[in-house]
Amino acid sequence: MKWELMFSPWANITVSSPEIVLAAAASVTKNIKLASGVTVLSSSEPVKVYEDFSTLDLISDGRAEIFVGRGSFIESFPLYGYSLNDYEELFNEKLELLLKINSEENVSWSGKLRAPMQNQTVYPRAKNGGKLPIWRAVGGTPQSVLSAAKLGMPLVVAIIGGMPIQFKNLIEFYKQEYLKAGHSESEMQIAIHSHTFVSDDKDVIDGYFNNYKSQMDRIGSSRGWAPFTNMQYEGGRSKDGALFIGNTNEVADKIAYMKEIFGITRFISHMDVGDPADDIMKKSIELFGEKVGPQVK
């Protein structure tokens, strides 16, 4: 498993224009990957998505990536004038168009929900022959996983609750269908995305429960969730839970365990849940890069 630092602002939740924030990050970094936490493609324009990320790719010398998905929030649909009745078809059409733009400089395409393109050129072109890494971000729907496998797309599975082992069959299904579709095993990429926070101070970890609970309860209030409890927090932090929250050894061991059970090639940590204090957040990032990373490697 490669150890790569990545900056991925969470689109449509905390950052409405991740490409702009990523461009700012590109100007002050040299090595980290720059990606959308998830680009809700159903309510986005594929041409603009490609243009923005290819521009970012050129600014950052080839460090841009796109994670596309349906997203777990639907506010962007009415905001941009899309009907939820077209939920599935919007995503499928727009993904088809985005992949075509990514592989062809002059694009001819037609669908039902967007005007056709007739031999139209999309500029600027990203580095690496104009091709950006485009990952398929999923939350656990088998049909989404099957689509990613057939297309040969790298897969990101969001695991933010319950027990990760519950996703093992889903990831094995992806591997099976990916190979069945004729794609090369050597090019297969699988990642998981989970809530993460690192501190070697037990009081900080215990106190982070309040940050985490505040965000879970805020989101849950509109979704009918029961209030988040300390028992859920500690259960999530256990070896079999989905929260990568703990000291450097605990987090490193848990990532290695994910590699063991899933065969992942990348682990993506979501590290700002609940808006922790700036100094604590910076320390978590520092520990993740300087201590967790070397242990995992």
CSV table of N, CA and C in Angstrom, one decimal, residues 50 102-105 125-132:
chain,number,residue,atom,x,y,z
A,50,TYR,N,-14.2,18.7,-15.5
A,50,TYR,CA,-12.9,18.4,-16.2
A,50,TYR,C,-12.0,19.6,-16.3
A,102,ASN,N,-12.3,12.8,-20.5
A,102,ASN,CA,-11.0,12.5,-19.9
A,102,ASN,C,-10.1,11.7,-20.9
A,103,SER,N,-10.7,11.0,-21.8
A,103,SER,CA,-9.9,10.1,-22.7
A,103,SER,C,-9.8,10.7,-24.1
A,104,GLU,N,-10.7,11.7,-24.5
A,104,GLU,CA,-10.7,12.2,-25.8
A,104,GLU,C,-10.7,13.7,-25.8
A,105,GLU,N,-9.8,14.3,-26.6
A,105,GLU,CA,-9.7,15.8,-26.7
A,105,GLU,C,-10.9,16.4,-27.4
A,125,ARG,N,-6.1,20.6,-21.2
A,125,ARG,CA,-5.9,19.2,-21.0
A,125,ARG,C,-5.0,19.0,-19.9
A,126,ALA,N,-5.3,18.0,-19.1
A,126,ALA,CA,-4.5,17.7,-17.9
A,126,ALA,C,-3.1,17.1,-18.4
A,127,LYS,N,-2.2,17.0,-17.5
A,127,LYS,CA,-0.9,16.3,-17.8
A,127,LYS,C,-1.2,14.8,-18.0
A,128,ASN,N,-0.2,14.0,-18.3
A,128,ASN,CA,-0.4,12.6,-18.5
A,128,ASN,C,-1.3,12.3,-19.7
A,129,GLY,N,-1.1,13.0,-20.8
A,129,GLY,CA,-1.9,12.8,-22.0
A,129,GLY,C,-3.3,13.3,-21.8
A,130,GLY,N,-3.6,14.2,-20.9
A,130,GLY,CA,-4.9,14.7,-20.8
A,130,GLY,C,-5.8,14.0,-19.8
A,131,LYS,N,-5.2,12.9,-19.2
A,131,LYS,CA,-6.0,12.0,-18.4
A,131,LYS,C,-5.8,12.3,-16.9
A,132,LEU,N,-6.9,12.5,-16.2
A,132,LEU,CA,-6.9,12.6,-14.7
A,132,LEU,C,-7.3,11.3,-14.1
